[in-house]
Coordinates of C-alpha atoms in Angstrom, one line a residue:
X271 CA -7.1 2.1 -2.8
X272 CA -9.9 0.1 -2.1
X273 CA -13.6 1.0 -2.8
X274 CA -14.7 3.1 0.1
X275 CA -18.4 1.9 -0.8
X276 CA -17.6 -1.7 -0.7
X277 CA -15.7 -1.4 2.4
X278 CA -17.8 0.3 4.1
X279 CA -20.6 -1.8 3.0
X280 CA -18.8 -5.1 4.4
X281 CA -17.6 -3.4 7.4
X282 CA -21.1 -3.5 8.6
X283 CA -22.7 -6.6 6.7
X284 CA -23.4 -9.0 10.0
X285 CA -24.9 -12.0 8.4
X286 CA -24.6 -16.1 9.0
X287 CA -21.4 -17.1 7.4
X288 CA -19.9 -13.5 7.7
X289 CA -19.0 -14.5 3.8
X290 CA -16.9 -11.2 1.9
X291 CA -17.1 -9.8 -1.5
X292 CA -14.5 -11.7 -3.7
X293 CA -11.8 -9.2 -3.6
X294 CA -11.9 -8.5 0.0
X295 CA -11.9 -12.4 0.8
X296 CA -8.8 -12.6 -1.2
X297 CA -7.4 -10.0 0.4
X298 CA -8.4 -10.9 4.2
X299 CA -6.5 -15.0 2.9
X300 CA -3.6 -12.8 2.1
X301 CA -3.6 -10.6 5.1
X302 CA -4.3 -13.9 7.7
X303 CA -2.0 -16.2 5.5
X304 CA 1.4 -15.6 7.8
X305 CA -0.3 -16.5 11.0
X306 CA -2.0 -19.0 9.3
X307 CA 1.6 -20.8 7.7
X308 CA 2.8 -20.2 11.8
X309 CA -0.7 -22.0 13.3
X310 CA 0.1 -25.4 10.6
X311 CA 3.7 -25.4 11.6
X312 CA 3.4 -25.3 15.4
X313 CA -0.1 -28.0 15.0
X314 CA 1.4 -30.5 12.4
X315 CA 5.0 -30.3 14.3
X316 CA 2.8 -31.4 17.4
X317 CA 1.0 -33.9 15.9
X318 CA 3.7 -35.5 14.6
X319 CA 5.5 -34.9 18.1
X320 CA 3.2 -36.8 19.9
X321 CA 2.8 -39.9 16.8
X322 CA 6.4 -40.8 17.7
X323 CA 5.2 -40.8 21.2
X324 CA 2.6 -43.0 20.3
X325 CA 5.3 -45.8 19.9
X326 CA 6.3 -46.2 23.4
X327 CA 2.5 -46.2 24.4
X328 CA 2.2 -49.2 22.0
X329 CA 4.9 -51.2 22.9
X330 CA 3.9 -50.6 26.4
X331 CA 0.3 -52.1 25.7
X332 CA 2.5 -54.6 23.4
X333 CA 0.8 -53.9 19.7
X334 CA 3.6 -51.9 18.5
X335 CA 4.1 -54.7 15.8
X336 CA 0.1 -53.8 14.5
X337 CA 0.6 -50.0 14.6
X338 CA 3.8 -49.5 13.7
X339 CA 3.7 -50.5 10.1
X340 CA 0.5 -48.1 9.9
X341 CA 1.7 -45.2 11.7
X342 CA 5.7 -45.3 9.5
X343 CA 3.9 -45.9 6.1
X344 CA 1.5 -43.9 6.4
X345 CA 0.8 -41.6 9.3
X346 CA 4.3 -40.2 9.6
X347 CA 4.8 -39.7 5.8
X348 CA 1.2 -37.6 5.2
X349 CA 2.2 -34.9 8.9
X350 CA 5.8 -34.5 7.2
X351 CA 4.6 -33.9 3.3
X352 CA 2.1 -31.6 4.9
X353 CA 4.8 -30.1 6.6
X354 CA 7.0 -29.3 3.6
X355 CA 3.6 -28.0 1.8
X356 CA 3.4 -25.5 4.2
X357 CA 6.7 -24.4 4.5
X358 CA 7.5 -23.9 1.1
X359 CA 3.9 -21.9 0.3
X360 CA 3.0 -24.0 -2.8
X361 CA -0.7 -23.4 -2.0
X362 CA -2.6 -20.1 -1.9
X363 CA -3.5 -18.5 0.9
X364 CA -7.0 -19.4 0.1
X365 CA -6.0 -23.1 0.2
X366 CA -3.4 -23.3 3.4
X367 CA -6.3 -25.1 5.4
X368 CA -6.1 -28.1 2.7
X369 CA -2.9 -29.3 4.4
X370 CA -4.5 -28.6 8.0
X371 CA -7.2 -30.7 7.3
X372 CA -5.9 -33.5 5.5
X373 CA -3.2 -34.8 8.3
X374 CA -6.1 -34.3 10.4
X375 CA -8.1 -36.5 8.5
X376 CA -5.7 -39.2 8.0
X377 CA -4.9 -39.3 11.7
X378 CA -8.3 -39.6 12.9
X379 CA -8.7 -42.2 9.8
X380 CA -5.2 -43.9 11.5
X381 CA -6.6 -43.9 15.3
X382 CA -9.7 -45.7 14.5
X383 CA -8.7 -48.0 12.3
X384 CA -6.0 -49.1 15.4
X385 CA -9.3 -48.6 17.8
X386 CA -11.1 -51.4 15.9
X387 CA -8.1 -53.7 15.6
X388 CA -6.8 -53.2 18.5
X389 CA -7.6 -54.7 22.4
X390 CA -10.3 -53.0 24.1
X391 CA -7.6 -51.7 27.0
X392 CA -5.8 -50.0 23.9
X393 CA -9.0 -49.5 22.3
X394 CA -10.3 -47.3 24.5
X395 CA -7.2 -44.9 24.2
X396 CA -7.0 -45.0 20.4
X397 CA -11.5 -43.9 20.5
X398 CA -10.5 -40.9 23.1
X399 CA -7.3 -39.5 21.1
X400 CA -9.7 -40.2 18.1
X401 CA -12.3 -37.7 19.4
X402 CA -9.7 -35.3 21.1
X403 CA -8.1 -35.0 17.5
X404 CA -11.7 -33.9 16.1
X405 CA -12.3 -31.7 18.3
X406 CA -8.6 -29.9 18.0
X407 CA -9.7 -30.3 14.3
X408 CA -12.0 -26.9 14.8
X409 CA -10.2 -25.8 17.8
X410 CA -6.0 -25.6 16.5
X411 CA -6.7 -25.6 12.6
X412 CA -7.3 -22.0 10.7
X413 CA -10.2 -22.5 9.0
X414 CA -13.0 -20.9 8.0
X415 CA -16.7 -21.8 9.5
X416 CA -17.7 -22.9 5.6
X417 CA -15.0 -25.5 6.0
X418 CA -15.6 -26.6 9.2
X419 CA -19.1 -27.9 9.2
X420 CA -18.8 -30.6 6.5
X421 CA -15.3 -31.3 7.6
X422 CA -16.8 -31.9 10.8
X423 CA -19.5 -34.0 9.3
X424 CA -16.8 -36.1 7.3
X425 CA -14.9 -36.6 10.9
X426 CA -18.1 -38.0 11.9
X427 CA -19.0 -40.2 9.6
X428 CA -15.6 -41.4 9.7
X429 CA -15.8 -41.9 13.3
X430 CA -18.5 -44.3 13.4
X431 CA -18.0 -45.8 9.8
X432 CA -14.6 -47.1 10.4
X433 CA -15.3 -48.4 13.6
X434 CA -18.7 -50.2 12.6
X435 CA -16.7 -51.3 9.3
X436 CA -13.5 -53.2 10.8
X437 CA -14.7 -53.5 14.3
X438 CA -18.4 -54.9 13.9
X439 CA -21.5 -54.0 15.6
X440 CA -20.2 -55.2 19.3
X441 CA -17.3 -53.0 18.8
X442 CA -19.8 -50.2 18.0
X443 CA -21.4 -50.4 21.1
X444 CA -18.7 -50.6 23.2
X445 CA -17.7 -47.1 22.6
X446 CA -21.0 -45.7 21.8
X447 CA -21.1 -43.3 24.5
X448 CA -17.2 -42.0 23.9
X449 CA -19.0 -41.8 20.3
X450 CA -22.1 -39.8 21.3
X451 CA -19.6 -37.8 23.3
X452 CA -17.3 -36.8 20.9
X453 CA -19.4 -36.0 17.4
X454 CA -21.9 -33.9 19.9
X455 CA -18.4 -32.0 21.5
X456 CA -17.0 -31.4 17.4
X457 CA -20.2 -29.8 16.1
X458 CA -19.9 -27.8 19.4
X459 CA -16.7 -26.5 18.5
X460 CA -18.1 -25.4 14.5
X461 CA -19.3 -22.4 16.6
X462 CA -16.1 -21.2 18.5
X463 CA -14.9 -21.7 14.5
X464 CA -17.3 -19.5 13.8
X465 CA -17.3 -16.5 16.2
X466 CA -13.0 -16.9 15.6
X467 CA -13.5 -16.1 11.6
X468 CA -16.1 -13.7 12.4
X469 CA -13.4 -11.7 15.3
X470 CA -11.0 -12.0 12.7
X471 CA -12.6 -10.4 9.4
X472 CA -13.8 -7.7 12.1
X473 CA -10.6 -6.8 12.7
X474 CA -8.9 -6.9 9.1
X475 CA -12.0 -4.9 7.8
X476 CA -11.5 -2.5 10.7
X477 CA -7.6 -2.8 9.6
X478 CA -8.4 -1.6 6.2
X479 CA -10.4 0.7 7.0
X480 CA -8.0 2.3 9.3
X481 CA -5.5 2.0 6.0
X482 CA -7.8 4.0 3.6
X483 CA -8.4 6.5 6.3
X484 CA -4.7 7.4 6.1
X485 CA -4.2 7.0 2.6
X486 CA -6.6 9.6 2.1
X487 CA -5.3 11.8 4.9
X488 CA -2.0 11.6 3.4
X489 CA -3.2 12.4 -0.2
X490 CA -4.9 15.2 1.7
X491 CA -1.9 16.5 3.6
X492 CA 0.2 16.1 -0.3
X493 CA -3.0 17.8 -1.7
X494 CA -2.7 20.5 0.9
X495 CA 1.1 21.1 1.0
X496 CA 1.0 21.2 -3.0
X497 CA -1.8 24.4 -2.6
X498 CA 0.9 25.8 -0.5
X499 CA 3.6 25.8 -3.2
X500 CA 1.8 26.6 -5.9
X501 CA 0.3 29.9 -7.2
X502 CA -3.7 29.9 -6.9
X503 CA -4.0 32.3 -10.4
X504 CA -1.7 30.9 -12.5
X505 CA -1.0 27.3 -11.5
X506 CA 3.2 28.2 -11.2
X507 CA 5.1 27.7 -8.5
X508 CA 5.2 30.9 -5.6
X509 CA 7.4 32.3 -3.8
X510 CA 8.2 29.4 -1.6
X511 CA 8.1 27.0 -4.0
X512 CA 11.0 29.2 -5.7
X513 CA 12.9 29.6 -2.4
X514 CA 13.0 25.9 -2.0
X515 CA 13.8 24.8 -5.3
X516 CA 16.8 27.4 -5.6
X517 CA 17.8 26.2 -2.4
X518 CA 17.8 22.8 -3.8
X519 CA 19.6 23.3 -7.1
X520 CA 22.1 25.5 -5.2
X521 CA 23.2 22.7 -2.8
X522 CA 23.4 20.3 -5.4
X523 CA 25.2 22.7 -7.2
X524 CA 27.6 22.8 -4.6
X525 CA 28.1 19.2 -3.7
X526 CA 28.8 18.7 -8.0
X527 CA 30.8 21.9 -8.3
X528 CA 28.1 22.7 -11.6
X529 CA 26.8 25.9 -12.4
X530 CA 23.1 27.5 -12.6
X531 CA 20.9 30.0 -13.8
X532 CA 18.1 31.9 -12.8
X533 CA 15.9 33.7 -15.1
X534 CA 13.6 36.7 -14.2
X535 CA 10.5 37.3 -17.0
X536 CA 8.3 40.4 -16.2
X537 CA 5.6 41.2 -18.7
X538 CA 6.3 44.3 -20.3
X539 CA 3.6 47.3 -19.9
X540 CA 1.5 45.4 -17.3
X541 CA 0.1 48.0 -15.4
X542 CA -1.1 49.8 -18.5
X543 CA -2.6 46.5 -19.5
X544 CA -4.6 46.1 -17.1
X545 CA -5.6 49.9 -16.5
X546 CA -6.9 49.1 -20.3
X547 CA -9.6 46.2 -19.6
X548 CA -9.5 45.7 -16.1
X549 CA -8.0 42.6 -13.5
X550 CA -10.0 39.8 -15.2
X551 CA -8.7 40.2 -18.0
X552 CA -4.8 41.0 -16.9
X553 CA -5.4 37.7 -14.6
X554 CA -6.4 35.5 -17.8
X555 CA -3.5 37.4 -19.0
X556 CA -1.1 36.4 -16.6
X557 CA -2.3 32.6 -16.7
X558 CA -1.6 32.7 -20.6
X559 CA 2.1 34.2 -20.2
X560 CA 2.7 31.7 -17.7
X561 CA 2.0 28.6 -19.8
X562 CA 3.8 30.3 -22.7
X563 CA 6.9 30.4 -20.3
X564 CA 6.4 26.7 -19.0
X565 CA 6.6 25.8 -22.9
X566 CA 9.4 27.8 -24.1
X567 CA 11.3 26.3 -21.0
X568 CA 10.1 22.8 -22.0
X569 CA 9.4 22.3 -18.2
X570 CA 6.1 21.8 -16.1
X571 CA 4.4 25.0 -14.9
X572 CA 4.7 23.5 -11.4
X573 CA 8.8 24.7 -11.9
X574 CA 7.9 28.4 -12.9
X575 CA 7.3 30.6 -10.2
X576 CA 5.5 33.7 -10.3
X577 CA 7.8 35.9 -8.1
X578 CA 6.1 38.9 -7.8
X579 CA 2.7 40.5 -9.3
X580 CA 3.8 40.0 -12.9
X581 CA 7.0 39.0 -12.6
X582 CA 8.3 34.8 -13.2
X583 CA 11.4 33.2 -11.9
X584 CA 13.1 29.8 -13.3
X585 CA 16.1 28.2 -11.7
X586 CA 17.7 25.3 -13.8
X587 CA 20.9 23.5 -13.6
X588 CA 22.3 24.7 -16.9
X589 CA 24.2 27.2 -18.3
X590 CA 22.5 26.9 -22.2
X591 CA 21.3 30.3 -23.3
X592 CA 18.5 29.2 -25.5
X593 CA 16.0 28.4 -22.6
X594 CA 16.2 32.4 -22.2
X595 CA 15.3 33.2 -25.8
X596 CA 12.4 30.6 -26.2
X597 CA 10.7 31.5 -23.4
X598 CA 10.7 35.5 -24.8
X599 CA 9.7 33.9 -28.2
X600 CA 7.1 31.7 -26.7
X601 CA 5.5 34.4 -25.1
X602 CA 5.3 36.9 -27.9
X603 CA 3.8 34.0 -30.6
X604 CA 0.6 33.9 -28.2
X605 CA 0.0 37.1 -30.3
X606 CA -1.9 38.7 -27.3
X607 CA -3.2 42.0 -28.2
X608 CA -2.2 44.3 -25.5
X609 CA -5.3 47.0 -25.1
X610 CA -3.1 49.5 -23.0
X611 CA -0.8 49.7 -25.8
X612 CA -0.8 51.5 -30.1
X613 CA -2.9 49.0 -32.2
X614 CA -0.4 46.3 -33.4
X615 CA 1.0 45.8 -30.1
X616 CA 0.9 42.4 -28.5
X617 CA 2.1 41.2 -25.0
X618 CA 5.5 40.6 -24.6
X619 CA 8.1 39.6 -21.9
X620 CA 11.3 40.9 -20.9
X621 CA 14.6 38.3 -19.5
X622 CA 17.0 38.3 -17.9
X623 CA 19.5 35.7 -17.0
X624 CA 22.0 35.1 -14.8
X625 CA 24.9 32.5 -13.6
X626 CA 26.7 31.3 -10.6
X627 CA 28.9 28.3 -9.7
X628 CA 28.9 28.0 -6.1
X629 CA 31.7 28.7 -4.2
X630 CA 32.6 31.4 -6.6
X631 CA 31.1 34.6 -8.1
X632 CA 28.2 35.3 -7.3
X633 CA 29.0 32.9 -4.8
X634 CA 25.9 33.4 -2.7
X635 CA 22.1 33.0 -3.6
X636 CA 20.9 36.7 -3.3
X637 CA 24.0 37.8 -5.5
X638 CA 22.5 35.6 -8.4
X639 CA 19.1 37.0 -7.3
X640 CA 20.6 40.7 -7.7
X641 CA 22.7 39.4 -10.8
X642 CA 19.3 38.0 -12.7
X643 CA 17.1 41.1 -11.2
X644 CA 20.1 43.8 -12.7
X645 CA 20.0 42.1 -16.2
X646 CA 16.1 42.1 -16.5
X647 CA 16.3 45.6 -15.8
X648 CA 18.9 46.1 -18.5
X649 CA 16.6 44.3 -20.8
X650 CA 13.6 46.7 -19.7
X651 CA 15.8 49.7 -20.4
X652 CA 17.0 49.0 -23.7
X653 CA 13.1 48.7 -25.3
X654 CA 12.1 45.6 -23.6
X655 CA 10.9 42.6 -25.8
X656 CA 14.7 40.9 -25.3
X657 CA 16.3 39.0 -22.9
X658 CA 19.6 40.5 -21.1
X659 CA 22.7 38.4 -19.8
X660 CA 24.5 39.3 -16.6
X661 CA 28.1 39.6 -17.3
X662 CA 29.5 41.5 -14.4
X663 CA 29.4 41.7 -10.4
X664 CA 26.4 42.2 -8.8
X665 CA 25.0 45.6 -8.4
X666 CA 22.7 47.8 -6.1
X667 CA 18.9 46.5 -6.7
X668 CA 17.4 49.5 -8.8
X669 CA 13.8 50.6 -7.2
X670 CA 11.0 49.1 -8.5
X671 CA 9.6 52.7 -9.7
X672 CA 12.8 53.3 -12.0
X673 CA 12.2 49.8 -13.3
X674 CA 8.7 48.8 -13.8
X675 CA 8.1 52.7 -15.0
X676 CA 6.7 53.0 -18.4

C-alpha cells in the first residue's frame, strides 16, 4: 500500500508544473496509459483519414503530382508506424506521447514544406491546416504540460523556419498574419494542456486515495473479525471459531466420505491452581498450556480453541492417535509447578479423543461433541494425566460438578 505520508503530501501539493514524486508519476503513466493508447488511436487514425483526403484536394487544385510523392513516402508511412507503435505497446507508459508527437511533427513539417512549394491558392490551405494541426497538437495529443511547451516552441520554429527556408522572404510575408495567428493560438492552448494534466493527477491522487482508504478498512474489518474468533487471554481460537471450523471439517468430511476427530484437553486441578496463587497467575497459566497444545498438535494456536474456562478443543481431519498423546506430553514437559498441588506436582492435561465419519456413527456433530466430552471424562476418572479414546455410542453428558470435581 502506498505511503499514506507521501500521498497525502501530493494530494495537496498545488504548484506550477503539478510535477509528482517518482513513484507516483509512474504510477499516474500506468493508471492514464489505457486512455491514453485509445486517444493515439482515434487521433493518428484521423490524421491519416483525412491525409488520404488530402489527395482529392490536390488533384482538385492540380499539384497532386508535387504532394503525392511527399505525402506516400513519407507522410503516410510515419501515421501508420506510429500506429503499429501504439497498438502493440512497445513504449512505456511514460513514453506513449513520443508517437503522438512525432506524426504530429512530421505532418506539420509535410504541410509547410507543400505551403512553400506550392501556389499561393493552395498555399494558403496547406499554412491554415498547418496551424490547425498545432494547435490540435496540445488540444487531441495526451501529453503532459512539461512536454507541451517546447514541443510547441519546436512547432513554432518549424512554422516559420520551413517557410522562410524554401519559400523565401516574400513567401514569409504573405502569410505572416496566418503566422502571427497560429503560433500566438498554440502557446494559448499549452494552458488548456495544463489545467487537463492538472484535472487529471487530481483525480488519480483522489483515486488512490479513495484505494488506501479501503484497503485499510478492509484490513480493519479482517483485523476486527479475526478479534472475534480468537480468544483475547490465550491467543486460541473461541468458541465460534470452533463452531465454524468443526462445521467446516464436517462438511468436507461429508462431501469426501473421510473421517475426523475432536479432541477435548482440560487442565487437570485448575480450580485448586488458581485458589493457590490467584487469576494472574492461572491466566499466564492458561496462555502457557495453550501453546504447549498448539506444539504437540504441530498446528497454529489460531486452530486450538479454548472451549470453556480451562478446557481446549481441536478438530482435525485425521484419524492418527499420536496428535492425542503429544499434546498430553507437550504439556506436562513445560514442567509447570502447580502451587495447589503436593511439592513435585506439575501442571498437566487430561484428553480425550473422539471419531466420526459422517453419515455414520456418531453421525451428527453433537454426538462427536458428547463422544470426545465422555472420553475426557473417562480420562479424568482414571487419575488424569492420560488421554482416553471413545470406543462406544455416545452417552448422557456427565455434570460438570461430577467431572471437574477434585
Amino acid at each position: 500500500m502506498l505511503n499514506k505520508f507521501i500521498l497525502d503530501a501530493a494530494v495537496k501539493r498545488h504548484k506550477a508544473f503539478f510535477k509528482l514524486p517518482y513513484e507516483l508519476e509512474k504510477q499516474y503513466d500506468l493508471y492514464l496509459a489505457p486512455t491514453v493508447r485509445r486517444q493515439l488511436v482515434f487521433a493518428l487514425s484521423a490524421m491519416l483519414v483525412l491525409t488520404v483526403a488530402g489527395f482529392v484536394a490536390d488533384a482538385h487544385d492540380g499539384i497532386l503530382d508535387r504532394t503525392f510523392l511527399l505525402r506516400i513516402l513519407l507522410h503516410i508511412p510515419v501515421l501508420l508506424l506510429c500506429l503499429r507503435l501504439v497498438q502493440r505497446s512497445w513504449l512505456p507508459p511514460g513514453r506513449l506521447w513520443i508517437v503522438g508527437v512525432a506524426p504530429f511533427t512530421v505532418t506539420l513539417t509535410v504541410l509547410i514544406t507543400l505551403a512553400a512549394i506550392s501556389p499561393v491558392t493552395s498555399g494558403d490551405r496547406f499554412m491554415m491546416t498547418a496551424g490547425l494541426t498545432m494547435i490540435a497538437t496540445n488540444f487531441v495529443l495526451p501529453i503532459k504540460f512539461r512536454v507541451a511547451i517546447p514541443m510547441s516552441l519546436v512547432n513554432i520554429a518549424l512554422y516559420f523556419g520551413i517557410l522562410l527556408i524554401l519559400g523565401g522572404w516574400t513567401r514569409f510575408l504573405e502569410y505572416r498574419d496566418i503566422l502571427g495567428f497560429y503560433s500566438a493560438a498554440t502557446l494559448i492552448t499549452t494552458v488548456v494542456t495544463y489545467y487537463r494534466e492538472r484535472v487529471q493527477k487530481e483525480a488519480f491522487l483522489l483515486h488512490l486515495n479513495k484505494d488506501r482508504q479501503t484497503e485499510e478498512l478492509v484490513a480493519l474489518v479482517d483485523e476486527l473479525t479475526q478479534i472475534s474468533y480468537r480468544d483475547p487471554l490465550t491467543g486460541a481460537g473461541n468458541r465460534r471459531s470452533f463452531d465454524m471450523r468443526l462445521d467446516a471439517l464436517w462438511r468436507k468430511a461429508t462431501l469426501h466420505g473421510e473421517p475426523i476427530a475432536l479432541i477435548m484437553i482440560d487442565v487437570d486441578h485448575f480450580k485448586p491452581f488458581n485458589d493457590a496463587v490467584g487469576h494472574a497467575a492461572g491466566d499466564e497459566c492458561l496462555q502457557a498450556v495453550a501453546k504447549a497444545i498448539a506444539a504437540g498438535a504441530g498446528c497454529p494456536i489460531e486452530l486450538v480453541s479454548r472451549y470453556g474456562g480451562e478446557e481446549f478443543a481441536l478438530v482435525i481431519p485425521s484419524t492418527s492417535g499420536a496428535i492425542a498423546e503429544s499434546i498430553r506430553a507437550s504439556v506436562e514437559a513445560l514442567q509447570l509447578p502447580h502451587p495447589g498441588l503436593p511439592p513435585g506436582h506439575v501442571v498437566t492435561v487430561s484428553v480425550g479423543k473422539a471419531f466420526a465419519q459422517p453419515g455414520h456413527i456418531p453421525s451428527h456433530q453433537d454426538d462427536l461433541i458428547r463422544a470426545a466430552d465422555e472420553a475426557l471424562y473417562t480420562a479424568k476418572r482414571l487419575g488424569r494425566n492420560r488421554v482416553a479414546v471413545a470406543n462406544k455410542g455416545p452417552t448422557p453428558l456427565p455434570t460438570r460438578r461430577a467431572r471437574y470435581g477434585t
